[in-house]
């Protein structure tokens, strides 16, 4: 609340802690990118600040990933030697302390005379080592080097986890694509088959729609598409469903053309429509009505899918969105999770429903979001 | 002129604008048909909408007023307003669309990967928008004053309130249909009186030697590069004005927002070409008003020159016919303020909401607020700043203030966009430095202008028309600073370049 | 890729240079040859004809030419990349 008072905060020890934490926080974003040479290079400066040594190096089995030091004429030699100094620790995973005869060069002025080598361990595997050079190696420095290496391990592990999560998302998307198919393919083909004799021309058209639909749904690449493409696919889907249900399914689309170019996650509307068709027509013999709306809200597009079917218990939907239930509304949970992952928690699905009162699912998409671009 | 009839005309425009905004949306969008997804907005509709939003009070009233007073040199205003779109077309139209940016700060963020550059851009959007809204309010005040005799504050307040209510209620979204309608309304309102005058004149009712008035006493007025109206160094002023108008258009906050509606880069280009045609058509008329005004309303030259478009019909046709035409023109003028002010307010409010207000509101309320309310507050802020500025600054010529808005845009966003799109070695620091240097220089000139410019000489010329020195200054700053700080060239530059320039038909990783 | 950007940039600079030359020389013409300031055609002074009417078709044609050429460059690029 009162940032100005921070100046008078705490003892010198507290301040030292803050300083350390701050330096660490500077390094962590780079480490979260994983142990690439670029990320390691940027992080190494802060890591050296953290240890306060003359130089540090990060090496893995392929060589020196990053070097940061005070400079001086002999630095390149030291840099070259770092790999051989690192080798034993990379093999054994044990911290090593190297003395003057291992490290120092001919120049007595050179501050790089001894080194502490600590392993960076990820999932029980030594992936790299941290080498801290100084004039004299103290027990405290060795200990500090070990701690920093352990902290780096944690950060890199988090990076791996992040990648893992992205991979999981992609896998989920693939699963969703695959999931649309069997359920729907059977019904669509059956509907098309029923027209082959009576109305071959229509059967042909439907078959073409079906081909386009599956090409879109099973396409490779790109996590994002435009709302126009997504809606076009929804329309194909609805044409096929109408062939199956005939007059029982009426659809109304109210789309503001201004939002058609908005970039949306791939297959974000389709699962909601599929849900609506199922809910709108399941358990009734009457007419099901589905309304799809896309409105322009200045910085955002608001998209909603509404049916007048059986509705559901809000508690059930809550469980689905929380991922605790895998009922037939699995599409909802998946779409919700992907929206939140891309745009943040403020952009999840909003579901309005009640038993026997239909269901309306709404979500918003910002017109611009950094890093989100459509691929054709 | 008959105030009752003109007021009715203005009232109709207001009711129609609000009505279409609030109710028309639902009607115009209801369709049970399939294949709506293929109905992207065509370049033609989009171009009408861009023109409708772009043709402001400065174009509708200001150009004719300036030409009436200062003569042929002022024709450059309408030329510049139009050529600005040619520059926008060849330099930025397609790449800007392909960047996926919705606002100028969005572009800054996606190209320079920097929150600071984004922040600077947000500030500039608000600044330029305010400078541009100022003359709209003044134009509204003038119109209401001409029609009813009420003080100018009244008209300005009316427009400000209507725009805020309309924008805050969600009526004035980027509805292409409404803005497109505004263009045709403005064109009709401006062109009809001229055609009727010309027809009446040819059939012998008004055998006035209008064209002869260009010779004789008004000879100096009709010549370019004259110092009529107390302008020194006309050659410098002409070039500087031309630069500002040509390169400022691409940096206007409400222009880019509309380009987003184009489905792809190619459509963005075609839209711009149609815009050029529509603007050219419109700008044929203001000079005619000025020429006619010179002979029918010479008293306005020394007084309320900006009202010549409003006054002329009733001066030429005393009686009901003139009143009707006067009402039409007044309605058109009001449409001009409403559409431009609404477009600007939406653009500014969007930026205020997204970059300045929302995070703060979230912190204050712990996330417990509605996104809609944040936008409403932003809309109120976006209009109240220029309204206060209007009350403080008082009488500045319409087109002059607009010229300054263009000068600031040309000295800030133009270098950022042009170099950002075409130069790979532009660094983030260079972008920030260019925006700051250009922005400070041009807005300093604008401020000096608002609060009392030097009386004459080069100092006055440099301050009144700053673009010729502030724009090169900004470009040089970007280039020099970028050369000095190659380490801050954004890491994703290569990828950005691919995305900006590759046609959509090519399948590349746009990451 | 850089060849695409380069040819687009060349086209852009050509259009800017062309229109800049035409538009930029108009004030210079008036400045250097004062007779042109009052020269009249059909009773209308030349500056009014140029600035009030003639510039617009010129600008429009320049825009049309630019769009045609820019699209041709893109089509060629698309075909070239597609073939690879």
Coordinates of N, CA and C in Angstrom, one line a residue, chain B residues 143-228:
Chain B
X143 N -21.4 25.2 -35.5 CA -22.7 24.8 -36.2 C -23.9 25.2 -35.4
X144 N -23.9 24.8 -34.2 CA -25.0 25.2 -33.3 C -25.2 26.7 -33.2
X145 N -24.0 27.4 -33.1 CA -24.1 28.8 -33.0 C -24.7 29.4 -34.2
X146 N -24.2 29.0 -35.4 CA -24.7 29.5 -36.6 C -26.3 29.3 -36.8
X147 N -26.7 28.1 -36.3 CA -28.1 27.7 -36.5 C -29.0 28.4 -35.5
X148 N -28.5 28.5 -34.2 CA -29.4 29.0 -33.2 C -29.0 30.2 -32.5
X149 N -27.7 30.6 -32.7 CA -27.2 31.7 -32.0 C -26.7 31.4 -30.6
X150 N -26.8 30.2 -30.1 CA -26.3 29.8 -28.8 C -24.8 29.9 -28.8
X151 N -24.2 30.1 -27.6 CA -22.8 30.1 -27.5 C -22.2 28.8 -27.9
X152 N -20.9 28.8 -28.5 CA -20.3 27.6 -29.0 C -20.2 26.5 -28.0
X153 N -20.1 26.8 -26.7 CA -20.0 25.8 -25.6 C -21.1 24.8 -25.7
X154 N -22.3 25.3 -26.1 CA -23.5 24.5 -26.1 C -23.4 23.3 -27.1
X155 N -23.0 23.7 -28.3 CA -22.9 22.7 -29.3 C -21.8 21.7 -29.0
X156 N -20.7 22.2 -28.5 CA -19.6 21.2 -28.1 C -20.1 20.3 -27.0
X157 N -20.8 20.8 -26.0 CA -21.3 20.0 -24.9 C -22.2 19.0 -25.5
X158 N -23.1 19.4 -26.4 CA -24.1 18.4 -26.9 C -23.4 17.3 -27.6
X159 N -22.5 17.6 -28.5 CA -21.8 16.5 -29.2 C -21.0 15.6 -28.2
X160 N -20.3 16.3 -27.2 CA -19.5 15.5 -26.2 C -20.4 14.5 -25.5
X161 N -21.6 15.0 -25.0 CA -22.5 14.2 -24.3 C -23.1 13.0 -25.1
X162 N -23.5 13.4 -26.3 CA -24.1 12.3 -27.2 C -23.1 11.3 -27.5
X163 N -21.9 11.7 -27.8 CA -20.8 10.7 -28.1 C -20.5 9.8 -26.9
X164 N -20.4 10.4 -25.8 CA -20.0 9.6 -24.6 C -21.2 8.6 -24.3
X165 N -22.4 9.1 -24.3 CA -23.5 8.2 -24.0 C -23.6 7.1 -25.1
X166 N -23.4 7.4 -26.3 CA -23.5 6.5 -27.4 C -22.4 5.4 -27.3
X167 N -21.2 5.9 -27.1 CA -20.1 5.0 -27.0 C -20.2 4.1 -25.8
X168 N -20.5 4.7 -24.7 CA -20.6 4.0 -23.4 C -21.7 3.0 -23.4
X169 N -22.8 3.3 -24.1 CA -23.9 2.4 -24.1 C -23.6 1.2 -25.1
X170 N -22.5 1.3 -25.8 CA -22.2 0.2 -26.7 C -22.8 0.4 -28.1
X171 N -23.4 1.6 -28.3 CA -24.1 1.8 -29.6 C -23.1 2.0 -30.7
X172 N -22.1 2.7 -30.5 CA -21.1 3.1 -31.5 C -20.0 2.1 -31.6
X173 N -20.3 0.8 -31.8 CA -19.3 -0.1 -32.0 C -18.8 0.1 -33.4
X174 N -17.8 -0.7 -33.8 CA -17.3 -0.5 -35.1 C -18.2 -1.0 -36.2
X175 N -19.5 -0.5 -36.1 CA -20.5 -0.9 -37.1 C -20.2 -0.3 -38.4
X176 N -19.7 -1.2 -39.3 CA -19.4 -0.7 -40.6 C -20.5 0.0 -41.3
X177 N -21.7 -0.6 -41.2 CA -22.9 -0.1 -41.9 C -23.2 1.3 -41.5
X178 N -23.1 1.6 -40.2 CA -23.5 3.0 -39.8 C -22.5 4.0 -40.3
X179 N -21.2 3.6 -40.2 CA -20.2 4.6 -40.7 C -20.2 4.8 -42.2
X180 N -20.5 3.7 -42.9 CA -20.6 3.8 -44.4 C -21.7 4.8 -44.7
X181 N -22.8 4.6 -44.0 CA -24.0 5.5 -44.2 C -23.6 7.0 -44.0
X182 N -22.7 7.2 -43.0 CA -22.3 8.6 -42.7 C -21.6 9.2 -43.9
X183 N -20.8 8.4 -44.6 CA -20.0 9.0 -45.7 C -21.0 9.5 -46.8
X184 N -22.0 8.6 -47.1 CA -22.9 9.0 -48.2 C -23.8 10.2 -47.7
X185 N -24.1 10.2 -46.4 CA -24.9 11.4 -45.9 C -24.1 12.7 -46.1
X186 N -22.8 12.6 -45.7 CA -22.0 13.8 -45.8 C -21.8 14.2 -47.2
X187 N -21.6 13.3 -48.1 CA -21.4 13.6 -49.5 C -22.6 14.3 -50.1
X188 N -23.8 13.7 -49.8 CA -25.1 14.2 -50.2 C -25.3 15.6 -49.7
X189 N -25.0 15.8 -48.4 CA -25.3 17.1 -47.8 C -24.4 18.2 -48.4
X190 N -23.2 17.8 -48.8 CA -22.2 18.8 -49.3 C -22.5 19.0 -50.8
X191 N -22.8 18.0 -51.5 CA -22.9 18.1 -53.0 C -24.3 18.7 -53.4
X192 N -25.4 18.3 -52.8 CA -26.7 18.8 -53.3 C -26.8 20.3 -53.4
X193 N -26.4 21.1 -52.4 CA -26.6 22.5 -52.7 C -25.8 23.0 -53.9
X194 N -24.5 22.5 -54.0 CA -23.7 22.9 -55.2 C -24.4 22.6 -56.5
X195 N -24.9 21.4 -56.6 CA -25.6 21.0 -57.8 C -26.8 21.9 -58.1
X196 N -27.6 22.1 -57.0 CA -28.8 23.0 -57.2 C -28.4 24.4 -57.6
X197 N -27.3 24.9 -57.0 CA -26.8 26.2 -57.4 C -26.4 26.2 -58.8
X198 N -25.6 25.2 -59.2 CA -25.2 25.2 -60.6 C -26.3 25.1 -61.6
X199 N -27.3 24.3 -61.3 CA -28.5 24.1 -62.2 C -29.2 25.4 -62.3
X200 N -29.5 26.1 -61.1 CA -30.2 27.3 -61.1 C -29.4 28.4 -61.9
X201 N -28.1 28.4 -61.7 CA -27.3 29.4 -62.4 C -27.4 29.2 -63.9
X202 N -27.3 27.9 -64.4 CA -27.3 27.7 -65.8 C -28.7 28.0 -66.4
X203 N -29.8 27.8 -65.6 CA -31.1 28.1 -66.2 C -31.4 29.6 -66.1
X204 N -30.4 30.4 -65.7 CA -30.6 31.8 -65.8 C -31.1 32.6 -64.5
X205 N -31.4 31.8 -63.5 CA -31.9 32.5 -62.3 C -30.8 33.3 -61.6
X206 N -29.6 32.8 -61.6 CA -28.5 33.5 -61.0 C -27.3 33.7 -61.9
X207 N -27.5 34.6 -62.8 CA -26.4 34.8 -63.8 C -25.3 35.6 -63.2
X208 N -24.7 35.1 -62.1 CA -23.6 35.8 -61.5 C -22.3 35.3 -62.0
X209 N -21.5 36.2 -62.3 CA -20.2 35.8 -62.8 C -19.3 35.3 -61.7
X210 N -19.6 34.1 -61.2 CA -18.9 33.6 -60.1 C -17.4 33.4 -60.4
X211 N -17.1 32.9 -61.5 CA -15.8 32.7 -61.9 C -15.0 34.0 -62.1
X212 N -15.7 35.0 -62.5 CA -15.1 36.3 -62.7 C -14.5 36.8 -61.4
X213 N -15.2 36.4 -60.3 CA -14.8 37.0 -59.0 C -13.4 36.5 -58.7
X214 N -12.9 35.5 -59.4 CA -11.5 35.0 -59.2 C -10.5 36.0 -59.8
X215 N -10.9 36.8 -60.7 CA -10.0 37.8 -61.3 C -10.3 39.1 -60.5
X216 N -10.0 40.1 -61.1 CA -10.4 41.4 -60.4 C -9.8 41.6 -59.0
X217 N -10.6 41.9 -58.1 CA -10.2 42.3 -56.8 C -9.6 41.2 -56.0
X218 N -10.1 39.9 -56.2 CA -9.6 38.8 -55.5 C -8.5 38.1 -56.1
X219 N -7.8 38.8 -57.0 CA -6.7 38.2 -57.8 C -5.7 37.6 -56.9
X220 N -5.2 38.3 -55.9 CA -4.1 37.8 -55.0 C -4.6 36.6 -54.3
X221 N -5.8 36.6 -53.9 CA -6.4 35.5 -53.1 C -6.4 34.2 -53.9
X222 N -6.7 34.4 -55.2 CA -6.8 33.2 -56.1 C -5.4 32.6 -56.4
X223 N -4.3 33.4 -56.1 CA -3.0 32.9 -56.5 C -2.4 32.0 -55.4
X224 N -1.7 31.0 -55.8 CA -1.0 30.2 -54.8 C 0.3 31.0 -54.3
X225 N 0.8 30.5 -53.1 CA 2.0 31.1 -52.6 C 1.9 32.6 -52.2
X226 N 0.7 33.0 -52.2 CA 0.5 34.4 -51.7 C 0.6 34.4 -50.2
X227 N 0.8 35.6 -49.7 CA 0.8 35.7 -48.2 C -0.5 36.1 -47.6
X228 N -1.6 35.8 -48.4 CA -2.9 36.2 -47.9 C -3.1 35.5 -46.6

